[in-house]
Structures are given as structure tokens and as C-alpha cells.
mmCIF file of N, CA and C in Angstrom:
data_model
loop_
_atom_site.group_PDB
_atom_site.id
_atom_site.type_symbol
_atom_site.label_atom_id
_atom_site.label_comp_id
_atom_site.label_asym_id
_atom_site.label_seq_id
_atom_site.Cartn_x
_atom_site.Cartn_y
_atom_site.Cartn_z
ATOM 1 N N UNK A 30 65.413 -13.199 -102.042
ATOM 2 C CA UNK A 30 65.992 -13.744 -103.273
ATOM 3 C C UNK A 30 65.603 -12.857 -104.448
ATOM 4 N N UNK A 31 66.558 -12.226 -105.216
ATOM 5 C CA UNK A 31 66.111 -11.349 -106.610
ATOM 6 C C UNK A 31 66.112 -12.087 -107.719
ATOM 7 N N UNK A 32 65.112 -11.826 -108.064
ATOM 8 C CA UNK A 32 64.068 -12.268 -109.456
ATOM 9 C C UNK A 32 63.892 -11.779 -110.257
ATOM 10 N N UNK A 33 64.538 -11.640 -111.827
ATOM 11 C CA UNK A 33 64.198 -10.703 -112.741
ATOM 12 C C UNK A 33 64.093 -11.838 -113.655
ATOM 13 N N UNK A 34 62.289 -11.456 -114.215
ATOM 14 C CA UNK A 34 61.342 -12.176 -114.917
ATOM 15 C C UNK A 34 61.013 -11.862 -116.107
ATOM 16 N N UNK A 35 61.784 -12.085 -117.698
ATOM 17 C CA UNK A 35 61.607 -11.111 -118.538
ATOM 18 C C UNK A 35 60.499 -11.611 -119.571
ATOM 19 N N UNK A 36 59.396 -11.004 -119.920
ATOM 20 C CA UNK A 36 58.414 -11.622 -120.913
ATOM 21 C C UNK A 36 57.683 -11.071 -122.189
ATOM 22 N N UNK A 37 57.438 -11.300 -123.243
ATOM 23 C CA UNK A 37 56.893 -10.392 -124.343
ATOM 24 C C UNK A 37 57.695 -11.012 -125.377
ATOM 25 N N UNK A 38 58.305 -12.039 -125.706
ATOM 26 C CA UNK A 38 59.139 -12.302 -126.672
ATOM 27 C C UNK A 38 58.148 -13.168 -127.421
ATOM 28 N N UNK A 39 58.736 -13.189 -128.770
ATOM 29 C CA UNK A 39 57.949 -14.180 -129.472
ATOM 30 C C UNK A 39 59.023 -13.971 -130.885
ATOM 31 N N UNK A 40 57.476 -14.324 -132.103
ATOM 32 C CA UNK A 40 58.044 -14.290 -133.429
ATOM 33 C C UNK A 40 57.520 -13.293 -133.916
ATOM 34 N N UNK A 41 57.865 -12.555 -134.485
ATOM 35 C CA UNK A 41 57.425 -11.019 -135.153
ATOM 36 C C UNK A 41 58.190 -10.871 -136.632
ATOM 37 N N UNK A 42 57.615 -10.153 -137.807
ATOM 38 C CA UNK A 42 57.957 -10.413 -138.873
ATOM 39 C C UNK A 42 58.984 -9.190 -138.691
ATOM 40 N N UNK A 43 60.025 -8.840 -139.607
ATOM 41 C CA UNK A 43 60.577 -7.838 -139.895
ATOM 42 C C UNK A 43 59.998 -6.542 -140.200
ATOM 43 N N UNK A 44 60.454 -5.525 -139.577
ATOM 44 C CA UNK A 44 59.835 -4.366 -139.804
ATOM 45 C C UNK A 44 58.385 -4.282 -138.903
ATOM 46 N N UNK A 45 58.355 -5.572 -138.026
ATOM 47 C CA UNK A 45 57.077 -5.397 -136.541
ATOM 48 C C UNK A 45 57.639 -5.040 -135.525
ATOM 49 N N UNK A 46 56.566 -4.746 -134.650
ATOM 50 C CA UNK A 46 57.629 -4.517 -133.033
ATOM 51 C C UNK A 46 56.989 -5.637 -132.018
ATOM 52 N N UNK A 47 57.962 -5.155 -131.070
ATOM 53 C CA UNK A 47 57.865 -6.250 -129.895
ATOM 54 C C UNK A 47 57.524 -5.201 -128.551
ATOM 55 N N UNK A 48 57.658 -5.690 -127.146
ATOM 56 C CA UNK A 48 57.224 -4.612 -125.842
ATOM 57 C C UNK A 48 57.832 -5.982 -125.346
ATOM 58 N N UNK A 49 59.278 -5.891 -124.531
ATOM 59 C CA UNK A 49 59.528 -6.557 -123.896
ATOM 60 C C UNK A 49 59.511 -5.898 -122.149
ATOM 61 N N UNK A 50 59.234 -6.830 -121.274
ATOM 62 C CA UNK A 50 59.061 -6.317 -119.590
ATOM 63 C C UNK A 50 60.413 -7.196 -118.919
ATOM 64 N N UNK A 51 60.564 -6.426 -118.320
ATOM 65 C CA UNK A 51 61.368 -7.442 -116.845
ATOM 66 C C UNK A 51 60.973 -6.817 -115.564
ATOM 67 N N UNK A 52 60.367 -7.915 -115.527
ATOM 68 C CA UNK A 52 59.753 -8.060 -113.365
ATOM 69 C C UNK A 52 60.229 -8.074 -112.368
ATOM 70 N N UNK A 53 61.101 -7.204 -111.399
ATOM 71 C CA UNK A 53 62.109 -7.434 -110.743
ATOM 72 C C UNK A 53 61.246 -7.883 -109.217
ATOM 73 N N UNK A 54 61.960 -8.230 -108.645
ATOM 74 C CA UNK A 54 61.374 -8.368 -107.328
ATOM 75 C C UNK A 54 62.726 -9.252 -106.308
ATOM 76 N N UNK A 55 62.494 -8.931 -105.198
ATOM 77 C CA UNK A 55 63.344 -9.564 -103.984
ATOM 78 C C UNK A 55 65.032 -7.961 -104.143
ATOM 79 N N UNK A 56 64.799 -6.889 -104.585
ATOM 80 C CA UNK A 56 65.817 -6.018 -104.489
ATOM 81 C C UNK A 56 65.041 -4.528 -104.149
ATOM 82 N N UNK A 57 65.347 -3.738 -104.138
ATOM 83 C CA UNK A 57 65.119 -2.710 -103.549
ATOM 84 C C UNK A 57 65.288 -1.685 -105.631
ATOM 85 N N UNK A 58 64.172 -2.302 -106.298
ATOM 86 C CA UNK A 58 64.326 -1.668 -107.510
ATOM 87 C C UNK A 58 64.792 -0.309 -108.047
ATOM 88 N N UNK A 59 64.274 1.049 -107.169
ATOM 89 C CA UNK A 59 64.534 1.912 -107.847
ATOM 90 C C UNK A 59 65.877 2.354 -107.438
ATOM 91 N N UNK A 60 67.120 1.662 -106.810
ATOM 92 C CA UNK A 60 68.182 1.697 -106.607
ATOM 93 C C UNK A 60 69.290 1.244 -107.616
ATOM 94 N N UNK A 61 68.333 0.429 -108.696
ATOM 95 C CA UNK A 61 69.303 -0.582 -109.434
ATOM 96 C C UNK A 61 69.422 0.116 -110.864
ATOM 97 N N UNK A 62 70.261 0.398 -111.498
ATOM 98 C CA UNK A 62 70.712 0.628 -112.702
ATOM 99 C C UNK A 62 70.103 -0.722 -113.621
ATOM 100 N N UNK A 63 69.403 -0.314 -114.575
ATOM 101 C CA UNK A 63 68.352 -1.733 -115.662
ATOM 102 C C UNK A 63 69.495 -1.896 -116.747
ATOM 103 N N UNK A 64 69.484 -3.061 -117.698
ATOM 104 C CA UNK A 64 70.241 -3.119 -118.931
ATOM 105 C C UNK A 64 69.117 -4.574 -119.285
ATOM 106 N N UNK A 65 69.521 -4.081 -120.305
ATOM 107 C CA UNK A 65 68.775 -5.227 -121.663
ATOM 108 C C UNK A 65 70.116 -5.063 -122.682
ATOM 109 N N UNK A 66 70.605 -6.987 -122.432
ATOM 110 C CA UNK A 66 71.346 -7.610 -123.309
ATOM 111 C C UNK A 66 70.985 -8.536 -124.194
ATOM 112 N N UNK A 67 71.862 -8.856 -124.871
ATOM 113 C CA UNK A 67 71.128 -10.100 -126.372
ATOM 114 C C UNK A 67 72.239 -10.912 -126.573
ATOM 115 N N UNK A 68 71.886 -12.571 -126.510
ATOM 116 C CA UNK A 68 73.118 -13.525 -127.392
ATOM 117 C C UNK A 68 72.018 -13.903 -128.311
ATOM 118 N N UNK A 69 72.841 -13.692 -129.530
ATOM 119 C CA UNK A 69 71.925 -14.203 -130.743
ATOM 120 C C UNK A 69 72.874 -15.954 -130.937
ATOM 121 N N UNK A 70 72.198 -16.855 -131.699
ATOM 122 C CA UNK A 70 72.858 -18.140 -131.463
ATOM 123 C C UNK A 70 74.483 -17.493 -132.312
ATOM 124 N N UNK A 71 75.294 -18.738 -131.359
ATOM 125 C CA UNK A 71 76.556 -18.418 -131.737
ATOM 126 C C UNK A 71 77.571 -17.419 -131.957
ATOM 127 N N UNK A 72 76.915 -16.439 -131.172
ATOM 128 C CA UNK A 72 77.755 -14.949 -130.631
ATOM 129 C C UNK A 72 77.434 -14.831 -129.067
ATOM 130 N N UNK A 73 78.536 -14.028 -128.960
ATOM 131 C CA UNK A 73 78.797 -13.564 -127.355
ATOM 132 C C UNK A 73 77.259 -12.996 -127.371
ATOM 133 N N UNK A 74 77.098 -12.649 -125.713
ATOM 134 C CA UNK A 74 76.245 -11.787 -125.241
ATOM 135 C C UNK A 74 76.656 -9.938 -125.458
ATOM 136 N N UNK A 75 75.505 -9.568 -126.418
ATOM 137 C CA UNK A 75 75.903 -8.080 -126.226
ATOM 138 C C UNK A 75 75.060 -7.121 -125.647
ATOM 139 N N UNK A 76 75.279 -6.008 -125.182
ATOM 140 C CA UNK A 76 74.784 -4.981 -124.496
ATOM 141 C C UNK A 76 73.878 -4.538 -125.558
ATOM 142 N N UNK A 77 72.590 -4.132 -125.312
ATOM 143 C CA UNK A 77 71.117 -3.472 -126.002
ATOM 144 C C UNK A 77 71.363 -2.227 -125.889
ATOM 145 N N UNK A 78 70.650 -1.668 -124.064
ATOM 146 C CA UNK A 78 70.028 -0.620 -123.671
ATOM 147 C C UNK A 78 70.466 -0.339 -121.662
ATOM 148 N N UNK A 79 70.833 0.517 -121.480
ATOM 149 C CA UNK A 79 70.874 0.856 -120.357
ATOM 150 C C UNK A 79 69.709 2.141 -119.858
ATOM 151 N N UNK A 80 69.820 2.157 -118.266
ATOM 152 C CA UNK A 80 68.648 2.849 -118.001
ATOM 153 C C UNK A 80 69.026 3.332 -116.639
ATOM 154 N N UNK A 81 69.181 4.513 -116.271
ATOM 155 C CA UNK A 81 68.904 5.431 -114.993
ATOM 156 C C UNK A 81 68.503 4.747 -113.900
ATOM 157 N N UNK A 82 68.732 5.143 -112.298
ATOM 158 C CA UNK A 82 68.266 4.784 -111.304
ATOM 159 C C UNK A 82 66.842 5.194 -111.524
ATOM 160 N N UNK A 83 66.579 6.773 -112.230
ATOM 161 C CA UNK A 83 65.538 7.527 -112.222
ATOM 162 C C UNK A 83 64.721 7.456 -113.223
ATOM 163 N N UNK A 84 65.394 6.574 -114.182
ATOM 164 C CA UNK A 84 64.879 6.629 -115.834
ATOM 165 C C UNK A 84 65.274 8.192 -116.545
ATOM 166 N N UNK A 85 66.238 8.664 -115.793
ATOM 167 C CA UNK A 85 65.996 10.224 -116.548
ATOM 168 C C UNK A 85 66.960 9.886 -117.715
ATOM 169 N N UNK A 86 68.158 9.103 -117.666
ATOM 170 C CA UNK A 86 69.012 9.281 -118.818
ATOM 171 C C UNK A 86 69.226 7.339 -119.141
ATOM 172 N N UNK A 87 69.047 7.616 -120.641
ATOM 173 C CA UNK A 87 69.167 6.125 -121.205
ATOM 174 C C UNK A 87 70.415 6.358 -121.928
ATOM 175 N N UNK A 88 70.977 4.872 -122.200
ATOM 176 C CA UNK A 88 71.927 4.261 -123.544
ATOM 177 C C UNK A 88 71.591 3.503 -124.160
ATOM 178 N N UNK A 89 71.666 3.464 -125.597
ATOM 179 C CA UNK A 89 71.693 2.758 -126.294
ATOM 180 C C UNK A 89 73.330 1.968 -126.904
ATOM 181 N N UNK A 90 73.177 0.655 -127.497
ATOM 182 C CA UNK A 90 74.026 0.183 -129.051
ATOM 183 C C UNK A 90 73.901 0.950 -130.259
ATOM 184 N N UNK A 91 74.439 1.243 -130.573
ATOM 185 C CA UNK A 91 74.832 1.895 -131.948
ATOM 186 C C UNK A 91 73.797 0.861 -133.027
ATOM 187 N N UNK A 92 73.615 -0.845 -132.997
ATOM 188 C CA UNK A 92 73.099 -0.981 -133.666
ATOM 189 C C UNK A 92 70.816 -0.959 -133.494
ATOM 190 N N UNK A 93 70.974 -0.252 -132.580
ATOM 191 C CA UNK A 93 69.802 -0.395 -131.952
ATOM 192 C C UNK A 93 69.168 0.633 -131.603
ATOM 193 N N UNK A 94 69.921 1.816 -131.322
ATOM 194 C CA UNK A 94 69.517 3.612 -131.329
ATOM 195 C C UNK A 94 68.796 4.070 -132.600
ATOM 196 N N UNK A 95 67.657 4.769 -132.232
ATOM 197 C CA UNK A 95 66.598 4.710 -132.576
ATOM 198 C C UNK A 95 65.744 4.230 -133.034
ATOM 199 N N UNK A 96 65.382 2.577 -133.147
ATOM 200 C CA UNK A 96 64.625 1.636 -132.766
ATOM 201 C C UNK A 96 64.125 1.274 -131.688
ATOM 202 N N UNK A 97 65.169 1.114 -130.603
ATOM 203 C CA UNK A 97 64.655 -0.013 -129.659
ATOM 204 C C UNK A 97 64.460 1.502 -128.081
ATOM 205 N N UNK A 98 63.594 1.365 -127.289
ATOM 206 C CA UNK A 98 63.760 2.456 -126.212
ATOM 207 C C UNK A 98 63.381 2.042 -125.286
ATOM 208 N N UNK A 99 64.022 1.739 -123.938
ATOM 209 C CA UNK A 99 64.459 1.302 -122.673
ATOM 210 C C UNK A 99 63.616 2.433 -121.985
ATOM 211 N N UNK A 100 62.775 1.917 -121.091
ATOM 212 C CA UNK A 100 62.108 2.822 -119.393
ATOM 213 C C UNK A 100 62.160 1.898 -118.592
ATOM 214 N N UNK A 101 61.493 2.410 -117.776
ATOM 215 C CA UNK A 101 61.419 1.972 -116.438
ATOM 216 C C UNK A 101 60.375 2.517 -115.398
ATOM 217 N N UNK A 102 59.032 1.561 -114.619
ATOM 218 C CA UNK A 102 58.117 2.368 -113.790
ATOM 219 C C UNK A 102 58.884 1.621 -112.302
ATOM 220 N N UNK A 103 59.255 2.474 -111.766
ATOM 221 C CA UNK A 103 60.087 2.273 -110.095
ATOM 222 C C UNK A 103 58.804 1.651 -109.367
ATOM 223 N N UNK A 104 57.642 2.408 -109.413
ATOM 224 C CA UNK A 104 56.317 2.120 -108.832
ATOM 225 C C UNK A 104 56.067 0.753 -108.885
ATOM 226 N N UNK A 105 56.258 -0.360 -110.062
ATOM 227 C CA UNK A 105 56.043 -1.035 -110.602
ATOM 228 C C UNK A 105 57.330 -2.120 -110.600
ATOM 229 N N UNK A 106 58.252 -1.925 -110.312
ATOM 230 C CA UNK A 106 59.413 -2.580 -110.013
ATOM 231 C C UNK A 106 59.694 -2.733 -111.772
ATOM 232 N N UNK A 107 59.285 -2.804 -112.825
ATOM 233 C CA UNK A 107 59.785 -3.451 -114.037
ATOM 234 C C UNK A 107 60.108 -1.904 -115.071
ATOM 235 N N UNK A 108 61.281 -2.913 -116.226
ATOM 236 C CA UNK A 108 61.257 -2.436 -116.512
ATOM 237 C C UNK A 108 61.031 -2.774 -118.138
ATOM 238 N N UNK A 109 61.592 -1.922 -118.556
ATOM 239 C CA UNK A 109 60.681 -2.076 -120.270
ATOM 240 C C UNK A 109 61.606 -1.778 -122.008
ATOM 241 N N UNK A 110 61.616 -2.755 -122.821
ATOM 242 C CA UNK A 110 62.326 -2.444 -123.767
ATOM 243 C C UNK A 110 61.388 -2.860 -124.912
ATOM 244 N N UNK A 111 61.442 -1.413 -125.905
ATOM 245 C CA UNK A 111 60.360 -1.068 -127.114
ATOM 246 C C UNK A 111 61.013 -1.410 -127.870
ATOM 247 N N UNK A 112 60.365 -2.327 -128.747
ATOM 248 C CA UNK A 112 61.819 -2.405 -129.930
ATOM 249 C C UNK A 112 60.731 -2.292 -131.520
ATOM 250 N N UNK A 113 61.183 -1.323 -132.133
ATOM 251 C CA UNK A 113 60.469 -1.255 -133.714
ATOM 252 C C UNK A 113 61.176 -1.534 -134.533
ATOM 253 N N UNK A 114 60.649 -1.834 -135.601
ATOM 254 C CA UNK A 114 61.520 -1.607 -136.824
ATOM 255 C C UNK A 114 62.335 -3.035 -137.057
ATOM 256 N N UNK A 115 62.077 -3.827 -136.234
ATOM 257 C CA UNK A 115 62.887 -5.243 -136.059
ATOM 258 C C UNK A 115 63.383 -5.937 -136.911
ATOM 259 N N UNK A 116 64.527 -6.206 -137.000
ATOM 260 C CA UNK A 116 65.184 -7.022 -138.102
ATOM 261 C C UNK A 116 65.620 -7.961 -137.831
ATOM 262 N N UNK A 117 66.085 -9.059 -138.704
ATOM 263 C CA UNK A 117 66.411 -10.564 -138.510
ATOM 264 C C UNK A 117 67.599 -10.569 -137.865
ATOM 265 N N UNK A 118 68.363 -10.045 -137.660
ATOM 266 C CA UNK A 118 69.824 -9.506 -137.115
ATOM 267 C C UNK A 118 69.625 -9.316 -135.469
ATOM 268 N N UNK A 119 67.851 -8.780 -135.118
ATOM 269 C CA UNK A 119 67.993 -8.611 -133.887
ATOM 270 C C UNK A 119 67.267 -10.117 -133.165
ATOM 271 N N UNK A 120 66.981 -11.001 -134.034
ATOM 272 C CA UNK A 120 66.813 -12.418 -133.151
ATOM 273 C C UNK A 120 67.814 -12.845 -132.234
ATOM 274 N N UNK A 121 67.368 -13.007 -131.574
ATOM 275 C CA UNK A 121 68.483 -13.401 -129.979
ATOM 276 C C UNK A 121 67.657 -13.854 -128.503
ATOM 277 N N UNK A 122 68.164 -14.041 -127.601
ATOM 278 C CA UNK A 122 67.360 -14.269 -126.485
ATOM 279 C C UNK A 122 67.841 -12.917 -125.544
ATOM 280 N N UNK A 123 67.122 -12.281 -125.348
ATOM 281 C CA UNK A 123 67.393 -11.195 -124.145
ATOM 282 C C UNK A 123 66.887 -11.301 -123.150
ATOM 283 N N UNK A 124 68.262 -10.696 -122.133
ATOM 284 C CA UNK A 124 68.623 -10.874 -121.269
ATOM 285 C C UNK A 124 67.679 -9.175 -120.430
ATOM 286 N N UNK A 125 67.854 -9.246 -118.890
ATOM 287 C CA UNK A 125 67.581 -8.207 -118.157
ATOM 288 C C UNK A 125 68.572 -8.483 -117.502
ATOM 289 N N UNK A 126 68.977 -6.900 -116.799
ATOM 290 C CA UNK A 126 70.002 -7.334 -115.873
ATOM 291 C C UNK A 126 69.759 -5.895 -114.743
ATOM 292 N N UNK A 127 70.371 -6.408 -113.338
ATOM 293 C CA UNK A 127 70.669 -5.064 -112.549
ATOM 294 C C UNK A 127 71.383 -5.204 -112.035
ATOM 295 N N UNK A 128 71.857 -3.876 -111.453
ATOM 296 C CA UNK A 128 73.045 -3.512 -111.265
ATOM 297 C C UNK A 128 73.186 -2.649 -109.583
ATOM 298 N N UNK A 129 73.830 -2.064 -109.010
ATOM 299 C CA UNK A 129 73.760 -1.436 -107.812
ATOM 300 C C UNK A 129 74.572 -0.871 -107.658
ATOM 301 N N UNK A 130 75.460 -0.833 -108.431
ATOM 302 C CA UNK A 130 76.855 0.183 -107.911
ATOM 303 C C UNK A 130 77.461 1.024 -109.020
ATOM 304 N N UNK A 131 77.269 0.398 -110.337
ATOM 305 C CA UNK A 131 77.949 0.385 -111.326
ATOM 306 C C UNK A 131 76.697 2.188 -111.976
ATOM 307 N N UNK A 132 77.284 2.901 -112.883
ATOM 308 C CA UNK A 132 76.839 3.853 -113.638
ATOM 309 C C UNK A 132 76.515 3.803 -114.143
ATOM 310 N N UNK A 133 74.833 3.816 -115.086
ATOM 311 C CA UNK A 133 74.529 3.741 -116.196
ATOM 312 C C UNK A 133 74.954 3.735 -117.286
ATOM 313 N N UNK A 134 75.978 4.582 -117.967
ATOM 314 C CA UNK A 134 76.580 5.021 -118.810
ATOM 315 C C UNK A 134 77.847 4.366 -119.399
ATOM 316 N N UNK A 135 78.215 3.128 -117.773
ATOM 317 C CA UNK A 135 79.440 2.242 -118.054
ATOM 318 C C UNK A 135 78.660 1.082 -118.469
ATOM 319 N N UNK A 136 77.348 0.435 -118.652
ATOM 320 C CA UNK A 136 76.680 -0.784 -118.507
ATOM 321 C C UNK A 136 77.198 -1.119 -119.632
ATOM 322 N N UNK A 137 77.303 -0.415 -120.892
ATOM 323 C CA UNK A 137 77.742 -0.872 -121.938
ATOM 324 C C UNK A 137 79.096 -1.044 -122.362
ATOM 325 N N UNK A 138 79.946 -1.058 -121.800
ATOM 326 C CA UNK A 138 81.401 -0.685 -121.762
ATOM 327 C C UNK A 138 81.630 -2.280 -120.787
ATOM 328 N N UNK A 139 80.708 -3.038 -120.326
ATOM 329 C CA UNK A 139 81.233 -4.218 -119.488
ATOM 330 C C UNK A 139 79.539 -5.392 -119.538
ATOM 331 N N UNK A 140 80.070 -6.456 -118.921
ATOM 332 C CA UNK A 140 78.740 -7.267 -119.158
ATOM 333 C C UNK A 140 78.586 -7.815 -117.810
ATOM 334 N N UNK A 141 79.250 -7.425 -116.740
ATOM 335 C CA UNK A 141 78.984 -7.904 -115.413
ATOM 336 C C UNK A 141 78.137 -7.497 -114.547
ATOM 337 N N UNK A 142 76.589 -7.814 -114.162
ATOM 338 C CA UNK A 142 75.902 -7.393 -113.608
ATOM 339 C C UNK A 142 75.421 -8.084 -112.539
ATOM 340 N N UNK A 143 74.707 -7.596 -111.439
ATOM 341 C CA UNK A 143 74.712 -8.351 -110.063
ATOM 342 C C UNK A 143 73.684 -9.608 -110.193
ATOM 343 N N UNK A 144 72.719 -8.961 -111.395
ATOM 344 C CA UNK A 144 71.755 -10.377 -111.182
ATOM 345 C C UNK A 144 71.391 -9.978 -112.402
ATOM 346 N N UNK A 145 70.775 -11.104 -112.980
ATOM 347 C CA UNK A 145 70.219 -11.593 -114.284
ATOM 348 C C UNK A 145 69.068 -12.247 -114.676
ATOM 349 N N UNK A 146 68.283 -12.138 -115.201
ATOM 350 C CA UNK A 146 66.986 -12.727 -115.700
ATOM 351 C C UNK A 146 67.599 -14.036 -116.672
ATOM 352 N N UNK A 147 66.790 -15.273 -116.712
ATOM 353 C CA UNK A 147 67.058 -16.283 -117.671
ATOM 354 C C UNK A 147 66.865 -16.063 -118.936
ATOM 355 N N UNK A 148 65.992 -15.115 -119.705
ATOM 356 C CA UNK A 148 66.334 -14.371 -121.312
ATOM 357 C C UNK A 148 64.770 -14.747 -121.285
ATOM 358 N N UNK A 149 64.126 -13.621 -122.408
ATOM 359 C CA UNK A 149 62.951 -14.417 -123.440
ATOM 360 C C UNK A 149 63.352 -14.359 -124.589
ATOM 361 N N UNK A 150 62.778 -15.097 -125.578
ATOM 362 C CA UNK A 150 63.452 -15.667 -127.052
ATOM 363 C C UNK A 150 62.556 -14.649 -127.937
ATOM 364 N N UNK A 151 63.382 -13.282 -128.758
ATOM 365 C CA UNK A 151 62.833 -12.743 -129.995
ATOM 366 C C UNK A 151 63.110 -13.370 -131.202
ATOM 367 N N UNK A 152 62.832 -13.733 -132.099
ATOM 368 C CA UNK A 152 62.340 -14.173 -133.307
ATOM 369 C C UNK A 152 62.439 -13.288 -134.724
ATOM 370 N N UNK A 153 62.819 -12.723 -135.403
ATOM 371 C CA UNK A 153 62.237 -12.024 -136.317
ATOM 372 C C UNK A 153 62.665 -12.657 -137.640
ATOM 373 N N UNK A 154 61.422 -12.772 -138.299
ATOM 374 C CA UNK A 154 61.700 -13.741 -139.625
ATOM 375 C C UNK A 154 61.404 -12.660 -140.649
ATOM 376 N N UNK A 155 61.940 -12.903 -141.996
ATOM 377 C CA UNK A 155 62.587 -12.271 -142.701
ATOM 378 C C UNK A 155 61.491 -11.982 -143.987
#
């Protein structure tokens, strides 16, 4: 059964950072393409950050490139989203997601992924 466990969320003031993780387990991790998505209340779910089988090549959102930076330890099954500079705009619950077939580079171009983490809740007050 695959399990992606995402944790590090909280309340952080504007202009703090956060270190969010997702714990994968029950998949064969370093096979899976990573993404970190966000529904903030009362908007769709949107695409964050995508991430390499290898971690060698990331994507970002346009509103989130060069703030927020997506890895990944294969060793470790999880993976990882840095987020600085945080603004009230980026409160939302994020999501982890993986993938197995699909290209890094398309993660953001679609929101369908094979499995999903239940979100942790970021916060950023103003």
C-alpha cells in the first residue's frame, strides 16, 4: 500500500521559512517523479514544484521560483520542499504527489498523479 506522509507545516510569519518532507513508502521511490501542490481555501489545487527521478532537474510555478526549492534523498525515500521568503498568498494545504510514468517537466502542465499524500496546513500571517 503507498503512503505519502507530508509534515513540517505550521504558522510562520511572512518573510519566514518553512522545510516541508513527504515520506513515501509502499512504492519503489526512486522510480517516481515527486510534485508539491497547494489548494489555498477556495481555489483549485495548484502545481508548486516538480522533481526528477534523479533529482537532477527541478520545476518550479512562476509564482514560487526562487523562493521555494524541491529535492529529493532516494536513500531516504522522501522528499523535500524549502520554502523562504513566505507570503500570505502562499497559505494553503500542500499536497505531495507521485508519479511513474508521467515526465517531470509535464507535472505542471496537469494535476493527475498516481498517489497523493492527505496535505499539511502552511499558515503565513501577515
Amino acid at each position: 500500500q503507498v503512503q505519502l506522509v507530508e509534515s513540517g507545516g505550521g504558522l510562520v510569519q511572512a518573510g519566514g521559512s518553512l522545510r516541508l518532507s513527504c515520506a513515501a513508502s509502499g512504492l519503489s521511490f526512486s522510480r517516481y517523479v515527486m510534485g508539491w501542490f497547494r489548494q489555498a481555501p477556495g481555489k483549485e489545487r495548484e502545481f508548486v514544484a516538480a522533481i526528477s527521478r534523479t533529482g537532477g532537474s527541478t520545476y518550479y510555478a512562476g509564482s514560487v521560483k526562487g523562493r521555494f526549492t524541491i529535492s529529493r534523498d532516494n536513500a531516504k525515500n522522501t522528499v523535500y520542499l524549502q520554502m523562504n521568503s513566505l507570503k500570505p498568498e502562499d497559505t494553503a494545504v500542500y499536497y505531495c504527489a507521485a508519479d511513474l510514468d508521467i515526465a517531470a517537466y509535464n507535472v505542471g502542465r496537469q494535476s493527475r498523479m498516481d498517489h497523493w499524500g492527505k496535505g499539511a496546513l502552511v499558515t503565513v500571517s501577515s
